[in-house]
Coordinates of C-alpha atoms and ligand atoms in Angstrom, one line a residue:
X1 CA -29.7 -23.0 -49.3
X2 CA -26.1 -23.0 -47.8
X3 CA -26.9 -20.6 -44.5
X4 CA -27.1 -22.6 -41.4
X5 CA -30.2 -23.8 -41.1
X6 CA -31.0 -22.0 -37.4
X7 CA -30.1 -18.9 -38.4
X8 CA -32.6 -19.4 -41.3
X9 CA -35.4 -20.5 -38.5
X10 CA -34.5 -18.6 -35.7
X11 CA -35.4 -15.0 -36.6
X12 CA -34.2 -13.8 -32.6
X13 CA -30.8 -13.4 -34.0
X14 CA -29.3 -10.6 -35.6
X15 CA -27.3 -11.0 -38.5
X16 CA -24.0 -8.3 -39.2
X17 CA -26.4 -6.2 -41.8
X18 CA -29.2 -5.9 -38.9
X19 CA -25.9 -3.2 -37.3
X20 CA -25.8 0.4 -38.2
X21 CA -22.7 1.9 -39.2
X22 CA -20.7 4.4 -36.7
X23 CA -21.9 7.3 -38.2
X24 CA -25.8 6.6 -38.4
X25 CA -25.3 5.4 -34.5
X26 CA -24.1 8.7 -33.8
X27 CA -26.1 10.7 -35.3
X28 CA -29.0 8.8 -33.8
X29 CA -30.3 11.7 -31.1
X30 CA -29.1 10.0 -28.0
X31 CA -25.6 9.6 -29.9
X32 CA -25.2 13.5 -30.4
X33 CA -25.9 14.2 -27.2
X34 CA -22.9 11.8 -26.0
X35 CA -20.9 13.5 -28.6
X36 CA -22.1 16.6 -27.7
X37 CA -20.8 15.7 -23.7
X38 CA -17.6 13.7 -24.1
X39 CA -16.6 14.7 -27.5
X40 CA -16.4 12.8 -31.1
X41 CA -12.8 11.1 -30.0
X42 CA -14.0 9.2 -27.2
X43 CA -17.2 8.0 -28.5
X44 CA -16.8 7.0 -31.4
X45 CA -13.8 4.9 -31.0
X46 CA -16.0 3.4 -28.1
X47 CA -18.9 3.3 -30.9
X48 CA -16.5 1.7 -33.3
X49 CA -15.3 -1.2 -30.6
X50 CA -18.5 -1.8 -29.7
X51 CA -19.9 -2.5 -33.3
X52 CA -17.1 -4.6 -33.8
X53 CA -17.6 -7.2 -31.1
X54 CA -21.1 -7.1 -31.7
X55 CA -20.5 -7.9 -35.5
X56 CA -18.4 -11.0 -34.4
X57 CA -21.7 -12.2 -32.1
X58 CA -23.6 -11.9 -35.1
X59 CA -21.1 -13.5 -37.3
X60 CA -21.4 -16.6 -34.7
X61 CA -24.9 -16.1 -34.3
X62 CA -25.2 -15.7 -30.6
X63 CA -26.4 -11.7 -31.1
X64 CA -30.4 -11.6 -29.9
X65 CA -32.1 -9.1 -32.2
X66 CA -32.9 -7.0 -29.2
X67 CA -29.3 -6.2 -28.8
X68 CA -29.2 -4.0 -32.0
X69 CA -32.1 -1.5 -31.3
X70 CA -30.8 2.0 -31.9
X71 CA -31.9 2.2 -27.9
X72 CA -30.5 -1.0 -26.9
X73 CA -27.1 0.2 -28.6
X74 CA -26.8 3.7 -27.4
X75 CA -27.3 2.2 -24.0
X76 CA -24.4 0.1 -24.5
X77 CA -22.6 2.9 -25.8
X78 CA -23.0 5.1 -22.7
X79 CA -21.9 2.0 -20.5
X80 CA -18.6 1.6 -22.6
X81 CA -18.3 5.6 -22.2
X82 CA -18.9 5.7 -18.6
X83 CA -16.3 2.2 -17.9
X84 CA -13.7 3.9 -20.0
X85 CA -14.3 7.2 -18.3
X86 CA -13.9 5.6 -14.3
X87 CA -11.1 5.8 -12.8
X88 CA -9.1 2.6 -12.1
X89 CA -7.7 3.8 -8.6
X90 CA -10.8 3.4 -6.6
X91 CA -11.3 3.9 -3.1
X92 CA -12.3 0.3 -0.9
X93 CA -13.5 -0.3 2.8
X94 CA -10.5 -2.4 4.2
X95 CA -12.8 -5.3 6.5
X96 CA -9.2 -7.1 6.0
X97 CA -7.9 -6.9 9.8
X98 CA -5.1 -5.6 8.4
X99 CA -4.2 -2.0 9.3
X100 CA -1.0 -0.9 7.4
X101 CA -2.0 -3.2 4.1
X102 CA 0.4 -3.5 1.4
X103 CA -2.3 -4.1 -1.7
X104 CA -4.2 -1.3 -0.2
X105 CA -2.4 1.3 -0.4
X106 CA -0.6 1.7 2.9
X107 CA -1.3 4.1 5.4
X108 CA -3.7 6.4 4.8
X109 CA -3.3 10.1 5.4
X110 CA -4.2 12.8 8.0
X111 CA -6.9 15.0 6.8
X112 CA -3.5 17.6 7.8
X113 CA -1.2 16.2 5.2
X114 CA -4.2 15.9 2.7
X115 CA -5.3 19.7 2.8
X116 CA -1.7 20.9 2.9
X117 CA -0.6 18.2 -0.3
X118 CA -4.1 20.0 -2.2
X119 CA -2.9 23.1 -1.1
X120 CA 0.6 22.8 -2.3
X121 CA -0.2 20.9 -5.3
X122 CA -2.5 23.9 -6.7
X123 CA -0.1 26.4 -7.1
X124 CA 3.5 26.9 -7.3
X125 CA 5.3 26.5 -4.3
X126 CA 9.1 26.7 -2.6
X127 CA 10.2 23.2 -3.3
X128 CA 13.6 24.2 -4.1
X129 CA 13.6 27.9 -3.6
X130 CA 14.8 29.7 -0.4
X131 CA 12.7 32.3 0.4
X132 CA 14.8 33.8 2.9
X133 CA 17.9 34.7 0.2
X134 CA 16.1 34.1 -3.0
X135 CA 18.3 31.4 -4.4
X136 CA 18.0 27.8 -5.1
X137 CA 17.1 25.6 -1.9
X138 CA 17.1 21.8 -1.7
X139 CA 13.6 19.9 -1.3
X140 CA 15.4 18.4 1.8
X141 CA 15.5 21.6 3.8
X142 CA 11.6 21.0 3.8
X143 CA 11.7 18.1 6.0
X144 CA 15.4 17.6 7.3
X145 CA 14.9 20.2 10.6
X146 CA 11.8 18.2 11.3
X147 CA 13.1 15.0 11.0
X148 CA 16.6 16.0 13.0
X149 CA 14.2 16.8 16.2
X150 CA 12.6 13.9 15.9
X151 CA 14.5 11.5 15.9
X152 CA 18.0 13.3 17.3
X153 CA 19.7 13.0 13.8
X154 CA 22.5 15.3 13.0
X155 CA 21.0 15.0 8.9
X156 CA 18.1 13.6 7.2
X157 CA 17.6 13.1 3.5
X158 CA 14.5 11.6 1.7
X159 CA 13.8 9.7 -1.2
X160 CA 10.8 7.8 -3.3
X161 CA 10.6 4.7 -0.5
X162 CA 12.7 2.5 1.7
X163 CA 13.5 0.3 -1.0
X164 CA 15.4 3.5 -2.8
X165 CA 16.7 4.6 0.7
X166 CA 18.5 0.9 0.9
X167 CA 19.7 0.9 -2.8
X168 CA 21.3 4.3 -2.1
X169 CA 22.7 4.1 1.1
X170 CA 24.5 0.6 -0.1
X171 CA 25.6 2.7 -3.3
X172 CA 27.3 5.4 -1.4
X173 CA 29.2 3.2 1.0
X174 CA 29.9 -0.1 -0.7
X175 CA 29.8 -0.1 -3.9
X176 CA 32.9 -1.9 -5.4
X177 CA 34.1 -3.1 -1.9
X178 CA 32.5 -5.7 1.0
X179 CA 28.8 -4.9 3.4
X180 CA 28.9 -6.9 6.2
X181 CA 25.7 -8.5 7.2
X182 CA 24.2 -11.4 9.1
X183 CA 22.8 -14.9 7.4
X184 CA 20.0 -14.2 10.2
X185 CA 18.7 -11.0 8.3
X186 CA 18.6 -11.7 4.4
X187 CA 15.3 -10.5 4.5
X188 CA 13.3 -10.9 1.6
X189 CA 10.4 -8.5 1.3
X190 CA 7.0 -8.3 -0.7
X191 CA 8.0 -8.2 -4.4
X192 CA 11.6 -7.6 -5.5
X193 CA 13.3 -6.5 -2.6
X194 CA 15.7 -9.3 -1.2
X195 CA 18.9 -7.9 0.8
X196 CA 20.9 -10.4 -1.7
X197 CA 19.7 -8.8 -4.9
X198 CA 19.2 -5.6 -3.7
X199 CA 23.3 -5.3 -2.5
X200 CA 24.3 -6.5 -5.9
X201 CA 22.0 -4.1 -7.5
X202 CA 24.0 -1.2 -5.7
X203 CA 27.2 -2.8 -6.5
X204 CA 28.2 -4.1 -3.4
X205 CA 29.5 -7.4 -2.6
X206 CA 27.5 -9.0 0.2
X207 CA 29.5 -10.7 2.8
X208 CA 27.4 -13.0 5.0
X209 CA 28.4 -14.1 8.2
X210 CA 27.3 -16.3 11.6
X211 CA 24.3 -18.2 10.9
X212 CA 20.4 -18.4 10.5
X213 CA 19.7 -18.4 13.8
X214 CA 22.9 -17.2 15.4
X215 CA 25.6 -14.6 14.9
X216 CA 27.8 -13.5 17.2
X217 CA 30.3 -10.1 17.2
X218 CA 33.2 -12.0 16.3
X219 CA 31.7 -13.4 13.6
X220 CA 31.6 -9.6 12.1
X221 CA 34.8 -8.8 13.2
X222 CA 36.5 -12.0 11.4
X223 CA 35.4 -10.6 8.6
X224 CA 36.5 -7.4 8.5
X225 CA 39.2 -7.2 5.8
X226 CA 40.9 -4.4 3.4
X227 CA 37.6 -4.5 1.1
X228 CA 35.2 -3.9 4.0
X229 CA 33.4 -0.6 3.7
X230 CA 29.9 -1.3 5.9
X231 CA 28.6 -3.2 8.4
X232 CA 24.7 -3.5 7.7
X233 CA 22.1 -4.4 10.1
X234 CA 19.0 -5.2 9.1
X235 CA 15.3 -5.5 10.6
X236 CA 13.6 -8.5 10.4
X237 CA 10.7 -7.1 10.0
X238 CA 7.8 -9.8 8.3
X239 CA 9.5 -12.8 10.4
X240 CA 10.9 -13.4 13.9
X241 CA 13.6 -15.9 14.8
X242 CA 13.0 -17.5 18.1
X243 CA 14.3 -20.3 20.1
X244 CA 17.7 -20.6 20.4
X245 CA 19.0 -17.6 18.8
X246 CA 21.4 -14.5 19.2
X247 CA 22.3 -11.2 17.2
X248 CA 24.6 -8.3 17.3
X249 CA 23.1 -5.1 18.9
X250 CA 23.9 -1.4 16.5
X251 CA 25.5 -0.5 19.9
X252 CA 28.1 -3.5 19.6
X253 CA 28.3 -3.5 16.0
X254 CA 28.8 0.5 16.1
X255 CA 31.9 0.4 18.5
X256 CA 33.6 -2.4 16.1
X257 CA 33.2 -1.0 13.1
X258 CA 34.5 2.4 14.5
X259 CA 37.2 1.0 15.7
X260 CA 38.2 -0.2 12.1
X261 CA 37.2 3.0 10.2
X262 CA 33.9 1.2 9.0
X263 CA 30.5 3.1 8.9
X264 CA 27.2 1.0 10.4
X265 CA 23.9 1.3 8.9
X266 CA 20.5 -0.4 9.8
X267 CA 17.3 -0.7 7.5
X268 CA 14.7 -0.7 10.0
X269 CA 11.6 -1.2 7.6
X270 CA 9.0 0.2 9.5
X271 CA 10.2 2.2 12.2
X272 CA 7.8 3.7 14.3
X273 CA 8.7 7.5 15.5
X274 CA 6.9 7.0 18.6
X275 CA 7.5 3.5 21.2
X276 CA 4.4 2.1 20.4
X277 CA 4.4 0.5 24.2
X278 CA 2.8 3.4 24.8
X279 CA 0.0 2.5 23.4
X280 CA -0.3 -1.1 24.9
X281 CA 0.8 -2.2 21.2
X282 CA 3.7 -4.2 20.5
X283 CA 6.9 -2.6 20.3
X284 CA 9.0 -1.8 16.8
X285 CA 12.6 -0.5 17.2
X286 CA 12.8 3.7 16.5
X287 CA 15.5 4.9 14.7
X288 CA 16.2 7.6 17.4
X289 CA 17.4 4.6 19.6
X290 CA 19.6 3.6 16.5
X291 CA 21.4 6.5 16.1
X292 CA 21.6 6.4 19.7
X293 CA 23.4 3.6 19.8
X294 CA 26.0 5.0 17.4
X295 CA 24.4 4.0 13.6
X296 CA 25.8 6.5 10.9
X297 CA 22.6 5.5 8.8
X298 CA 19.8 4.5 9.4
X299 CA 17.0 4.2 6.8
X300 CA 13.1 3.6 7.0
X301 CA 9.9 3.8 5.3
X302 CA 7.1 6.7 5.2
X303 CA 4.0 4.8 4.2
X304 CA 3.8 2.0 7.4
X305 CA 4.0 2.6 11.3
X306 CA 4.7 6.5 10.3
X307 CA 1.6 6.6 8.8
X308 CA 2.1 8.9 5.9
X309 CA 2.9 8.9 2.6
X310 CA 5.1 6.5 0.4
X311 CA 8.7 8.1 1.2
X312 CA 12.2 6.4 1.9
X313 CA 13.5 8.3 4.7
X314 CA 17.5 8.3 5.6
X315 CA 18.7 9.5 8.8
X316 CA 22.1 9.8 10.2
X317 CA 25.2 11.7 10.7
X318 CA 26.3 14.5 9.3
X319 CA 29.2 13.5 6.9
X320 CA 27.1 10.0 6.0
X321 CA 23.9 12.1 5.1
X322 CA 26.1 14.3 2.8
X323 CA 28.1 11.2 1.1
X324 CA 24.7 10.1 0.0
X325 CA 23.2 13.4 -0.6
X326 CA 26.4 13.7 -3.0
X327 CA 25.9 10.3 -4.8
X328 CA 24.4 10.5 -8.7
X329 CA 21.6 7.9 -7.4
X330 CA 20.2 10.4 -5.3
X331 CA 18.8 12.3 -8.5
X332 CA 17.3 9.8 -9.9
X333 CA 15.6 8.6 -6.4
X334 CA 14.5 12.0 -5.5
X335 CA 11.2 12.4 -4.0
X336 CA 8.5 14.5 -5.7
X337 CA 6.7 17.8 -4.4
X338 CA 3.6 15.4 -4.1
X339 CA 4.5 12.9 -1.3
X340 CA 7.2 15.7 0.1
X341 CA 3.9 17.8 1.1
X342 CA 2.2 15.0 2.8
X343 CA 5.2 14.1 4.4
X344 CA 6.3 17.7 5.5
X345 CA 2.3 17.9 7.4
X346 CA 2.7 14.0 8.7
X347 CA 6.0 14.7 10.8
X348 CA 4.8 17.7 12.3
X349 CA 1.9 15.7 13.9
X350 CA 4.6 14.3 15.6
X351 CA 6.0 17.2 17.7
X352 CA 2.5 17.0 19.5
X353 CA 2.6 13.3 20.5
X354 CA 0.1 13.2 23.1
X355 CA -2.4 14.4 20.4
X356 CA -0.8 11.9 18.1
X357 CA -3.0 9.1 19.2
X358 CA -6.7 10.8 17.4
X359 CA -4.4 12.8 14.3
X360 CA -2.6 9.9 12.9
X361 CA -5.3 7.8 11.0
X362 CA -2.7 5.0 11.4
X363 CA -2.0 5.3 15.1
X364 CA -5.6 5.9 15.8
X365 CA -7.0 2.9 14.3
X366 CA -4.4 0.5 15.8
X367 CA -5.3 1.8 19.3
X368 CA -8.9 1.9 18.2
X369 CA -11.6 0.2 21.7
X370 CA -11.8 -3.1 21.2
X371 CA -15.5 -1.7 22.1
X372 CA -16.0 0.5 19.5
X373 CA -15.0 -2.4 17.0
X374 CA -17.7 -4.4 18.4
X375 CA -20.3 -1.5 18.8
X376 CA -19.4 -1.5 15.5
X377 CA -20.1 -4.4 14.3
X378 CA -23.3 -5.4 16.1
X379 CA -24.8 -2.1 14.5
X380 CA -24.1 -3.7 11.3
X381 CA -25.2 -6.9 12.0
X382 CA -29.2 -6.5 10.9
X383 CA -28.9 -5.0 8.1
X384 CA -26.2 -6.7 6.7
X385 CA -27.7 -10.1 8.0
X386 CA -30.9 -8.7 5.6
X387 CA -28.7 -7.9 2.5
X388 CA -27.2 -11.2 2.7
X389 CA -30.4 -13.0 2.9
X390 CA -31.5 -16.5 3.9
X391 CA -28.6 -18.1 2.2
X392 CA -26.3 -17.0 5.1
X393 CA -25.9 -16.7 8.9
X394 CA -23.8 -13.4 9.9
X395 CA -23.0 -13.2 13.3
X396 CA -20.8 -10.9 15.3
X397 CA -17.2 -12.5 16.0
X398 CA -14.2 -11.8 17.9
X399 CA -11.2 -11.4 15.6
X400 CA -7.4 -11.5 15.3
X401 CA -6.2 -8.8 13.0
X402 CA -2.5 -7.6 12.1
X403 CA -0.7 -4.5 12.1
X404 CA 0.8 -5.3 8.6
X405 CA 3.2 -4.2 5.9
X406 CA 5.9 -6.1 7.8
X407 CA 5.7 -4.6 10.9
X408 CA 5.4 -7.2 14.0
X409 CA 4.9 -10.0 12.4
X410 CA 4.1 -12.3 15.5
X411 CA 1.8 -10.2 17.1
X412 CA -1.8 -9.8 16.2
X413 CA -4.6 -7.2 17.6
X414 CA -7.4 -8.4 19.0
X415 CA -10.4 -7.6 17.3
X416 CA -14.0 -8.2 16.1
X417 CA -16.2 -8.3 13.1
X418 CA -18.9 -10.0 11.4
X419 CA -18.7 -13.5 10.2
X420 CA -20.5 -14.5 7.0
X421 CA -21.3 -18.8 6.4
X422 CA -23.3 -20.3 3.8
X423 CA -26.2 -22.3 5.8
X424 CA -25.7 -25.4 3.2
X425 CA -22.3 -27.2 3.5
X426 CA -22.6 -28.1 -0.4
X427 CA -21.4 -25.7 -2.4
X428 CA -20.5 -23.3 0.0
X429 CA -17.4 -22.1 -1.4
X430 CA -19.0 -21.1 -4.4
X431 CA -21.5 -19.4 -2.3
X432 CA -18.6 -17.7 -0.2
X433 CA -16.7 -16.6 -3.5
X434 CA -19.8 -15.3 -4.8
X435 CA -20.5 -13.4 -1.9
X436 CA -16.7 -11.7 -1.8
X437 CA -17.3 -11.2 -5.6
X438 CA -20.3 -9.2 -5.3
X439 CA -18.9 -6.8 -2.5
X440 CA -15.8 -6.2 -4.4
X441 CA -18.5 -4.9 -7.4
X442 CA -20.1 -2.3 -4.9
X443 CA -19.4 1.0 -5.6
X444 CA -17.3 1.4 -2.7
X445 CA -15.7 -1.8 -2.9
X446 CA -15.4 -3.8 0.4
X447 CA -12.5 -6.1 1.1
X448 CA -12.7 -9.0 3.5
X449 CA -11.0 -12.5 4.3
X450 CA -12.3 -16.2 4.0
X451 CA -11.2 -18.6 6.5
X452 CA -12.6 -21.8 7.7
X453 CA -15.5 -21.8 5.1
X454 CA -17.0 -18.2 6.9
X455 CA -16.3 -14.4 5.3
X456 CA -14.7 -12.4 7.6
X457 CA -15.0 -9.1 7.8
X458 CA -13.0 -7.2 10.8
X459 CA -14.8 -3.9 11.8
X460 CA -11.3 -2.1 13.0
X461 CA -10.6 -0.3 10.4
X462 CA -15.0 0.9 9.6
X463 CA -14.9 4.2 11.1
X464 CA -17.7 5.5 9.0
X465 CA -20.4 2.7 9.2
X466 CA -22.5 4.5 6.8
X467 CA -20.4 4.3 3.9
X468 CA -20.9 0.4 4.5
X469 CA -24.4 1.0 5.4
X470 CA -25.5 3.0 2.7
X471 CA -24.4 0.2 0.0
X472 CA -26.1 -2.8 1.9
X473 CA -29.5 -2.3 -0.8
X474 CA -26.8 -2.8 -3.9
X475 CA -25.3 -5.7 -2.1
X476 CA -28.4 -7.5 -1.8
X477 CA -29.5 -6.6 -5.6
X478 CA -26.3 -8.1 -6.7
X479 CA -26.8 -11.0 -4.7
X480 CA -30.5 -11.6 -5.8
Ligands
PLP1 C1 9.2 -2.5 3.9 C2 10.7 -2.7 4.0 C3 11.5 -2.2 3.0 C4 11.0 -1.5 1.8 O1 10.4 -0.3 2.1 P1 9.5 0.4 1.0 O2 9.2 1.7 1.6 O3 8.3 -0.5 0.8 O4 10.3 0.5 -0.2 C5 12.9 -2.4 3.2 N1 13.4 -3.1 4.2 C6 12.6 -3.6 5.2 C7 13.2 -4.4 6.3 C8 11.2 -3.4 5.1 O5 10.4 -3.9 6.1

């Protein structure tokens, strides 16, 4: 007798000869009607990885008997169907305190730029077609007028993001010869993007001048020489330098460069169309107050403070906008019909600003009643504190939250949300992980914070409680 001697005693386990072959599990009557739904392509290669891992179990001898019913199998053969089938782009409730958040997609749309994106999307459209003489157009023309009264430009060109809008811009201007820029504005990004790296990726040499903290004009103007072809400005946008510190205005660094010849351009990140002051909220710089100050480019991006989609959006004078129009990069950076459509319906909520404040999803939920936030989240409160169970305390909680992506660093929104503790101190951070865990597996996924031992979840950005609501019973089964 050579077999193992459990395998011999314990008759629970299957062995690889207890598992039917492909073909006899699909011709099992719940395996022709999957076939008969998804097709033969999809399920059995599902039906052919799913015998194999079970073979291996068996093999090892960790495969309960149970597990290889022709019932028990077609059941995991569904589940593998129905996994394989879900998409992997799912929607989540954002209980970050975060508005504008990077992992999360960004800003999310107006139900305006969604219905005219399906409606344009559907069908063939003008993207670059003039209607009015019947020859080619340029996918520019669909935006540029819109952009040009918005912010005062003379041109506007668009591309895939900011990132692209940078690359090109530098390309155009610099490459082979000097940019100009300041040691106090070598931003580094999320990701890749770092103004070092992305001015040698264009092929310009970076020049840096003054200092962290300080740089003055003269420091630009020292280093003005017979390879200089831009002065750049940048926007620190994800950090702040305070203290004892001093930069170069665009109106400054405009006249100078000017005066030599030399073109200025400013990468303002964000850039918010509208002075958020309005609002009460903290102020970001616009680019119409760039150009007003004499910038021949300036470049920022679609999906943060705008509030649309993900779009790199150039702005500027007329002979800069057609130097980059012109260059080969522009091609290869061009924006598709897709984003261009929700772009086209975002700006024009924009030549209605004093209805901007309810149409812009973005704009609304940063200016969003502390109140509501809190109605909010003491509506939640019972229920949740149910789901949950007697494991945890939930309580209502005031909350600082950000506007995100980059955009004003420093300042936070007030806020308020629920806070979630584990009663016992032992092991409560395996309670608190488990808790995260299990509203990540929702349906709807929900996405909080931990901080000081408590989940945090900041009502801000719940406008529709229900959807949260609605998936409390699930929470609690996962939790059980
Ligand atoms: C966000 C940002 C970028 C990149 O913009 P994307 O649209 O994400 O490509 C570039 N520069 C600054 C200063 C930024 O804040």
């Amino acid at each position: 007798m050579d077999r193992p001697a459990q395998s011999v005693v314990d008759g629970s386990k299957a062995s690889p000869k207890d598992l039917p072959s492909i073909d006899r599990l699909l011709r099992a009557p719940a395996g022709t009607a999957l076939v008969s739904e998804h097709g033969h392509t999809l399920v059995a290669a599902e039906a052919r990885a799913l015998l194999e891992t079970l073979r291996e179990r068996a093999l090892a001898g960790t495969l309960p008997i149970a597990e290889v019913s022709v019932d028990s199998l077609i059941g995991q053969l569904h589940a593998r169907v129905s996994a394989r089938l879900a998409p992997r782009m799912r929607r989540v409730i954002n209980l970050t305190g975060t508005v504008i958040h990077t992992n999360l997609g960004r800003a999310i749309l107006a139900p305006e730029a969604l219905a005219h994106l399906a409606a344009m999307m559907a069908g063939p459209n003008n993207l670059e077609y003039d209607l009015a003489s019947g020859g080619r157009g340029d996918r520019d023309a669909i935006v540029e007028e819109l952009l040009c009264t918005i912010t005062g430009a003379q041109a506007a060109t668009i591309v895939n993001n900011n990132a692209a809008a940078v690359v090109l811009t530098l390309a155009a201007f610099a490459r082979g010869r000097e940019v100009i820029v300041s040691r106090g504005e070598l931003v580094e990004i999320g990701g890749a993007f770092r103004m070092p790296d992305v001015m040698a990726s264009a092929g310009a040499k970076m020049v840096e001048v003054g200092t962290t903290n300080r740089t003055h004009l003269r420091d630009y103007e020292a280093a003005i020489g017979p390879r200089t072809a831009l002065l750049m400005k940048v926007h620190t946008s994800n950090y702040a330098i305070q203290g004892f510190s001093a930069s170069v205005d665009e109106r400054e660094l405009a006249s100078l460069a000017h005066a030599r010849g030399l073109s200025v351009a400013t990468d303002l990140g964000s850039g918010s169309l509208v002075d958020l002051a309005r609002w009460g909220l903290p102020r970001e710089p616009l680019p119409q107050e760039k150009l007003a100050a004499g910038c021949d480019v300036v470049t920022f991006s679609g999906d943060k403070l705008l509030g649309g989609p993900q779009a790199g959006l150039i702005v500027g004078s007329r002979e800069a906008i057609a130097r980059i129009r012109r260059h080969p990069m522009k091609r290869a950076f061009r924006m598709s019909k897709l984003p261009l459509a929700a772009l086209e319906a975002t700006l024009r909520l924009y030549l209605r600003p004093e209805r901007l404040e309810q149409d812009l999803p973005t704009l609304r939920l940063l200016t969003r009643p502390l109140d509501a936030i809190r109605g909010c989240a003491e509506r939640l409160l019972p229920a949740l504190a149910d789901a949950v169970g007697p494991r945890f305390t939930v309580r209502t909680c005031e909350l600082l939250g950000q506007i995100g992506s980059g955009s004003l660093p420093v300042e936070s929104l007030r806020s308020a949300g629920l806070s979630i503790a584990p009663v016992q101190k032992r092991g409560a951070g395996r309670a608190l992980e488990s808790l995260e865990q299990a509203l990540r597996a929702l349906d709807r996924p929900v996405i909080g914070r931990i901080a000081e031992q408590q989940l945090l979840l900041d009502c801000r950005c719940l406008e529709d409680e229900t959807e949260l609501g609605s998936q409390l019973p699930a929470l609690a089964r996962l939790l059980s």
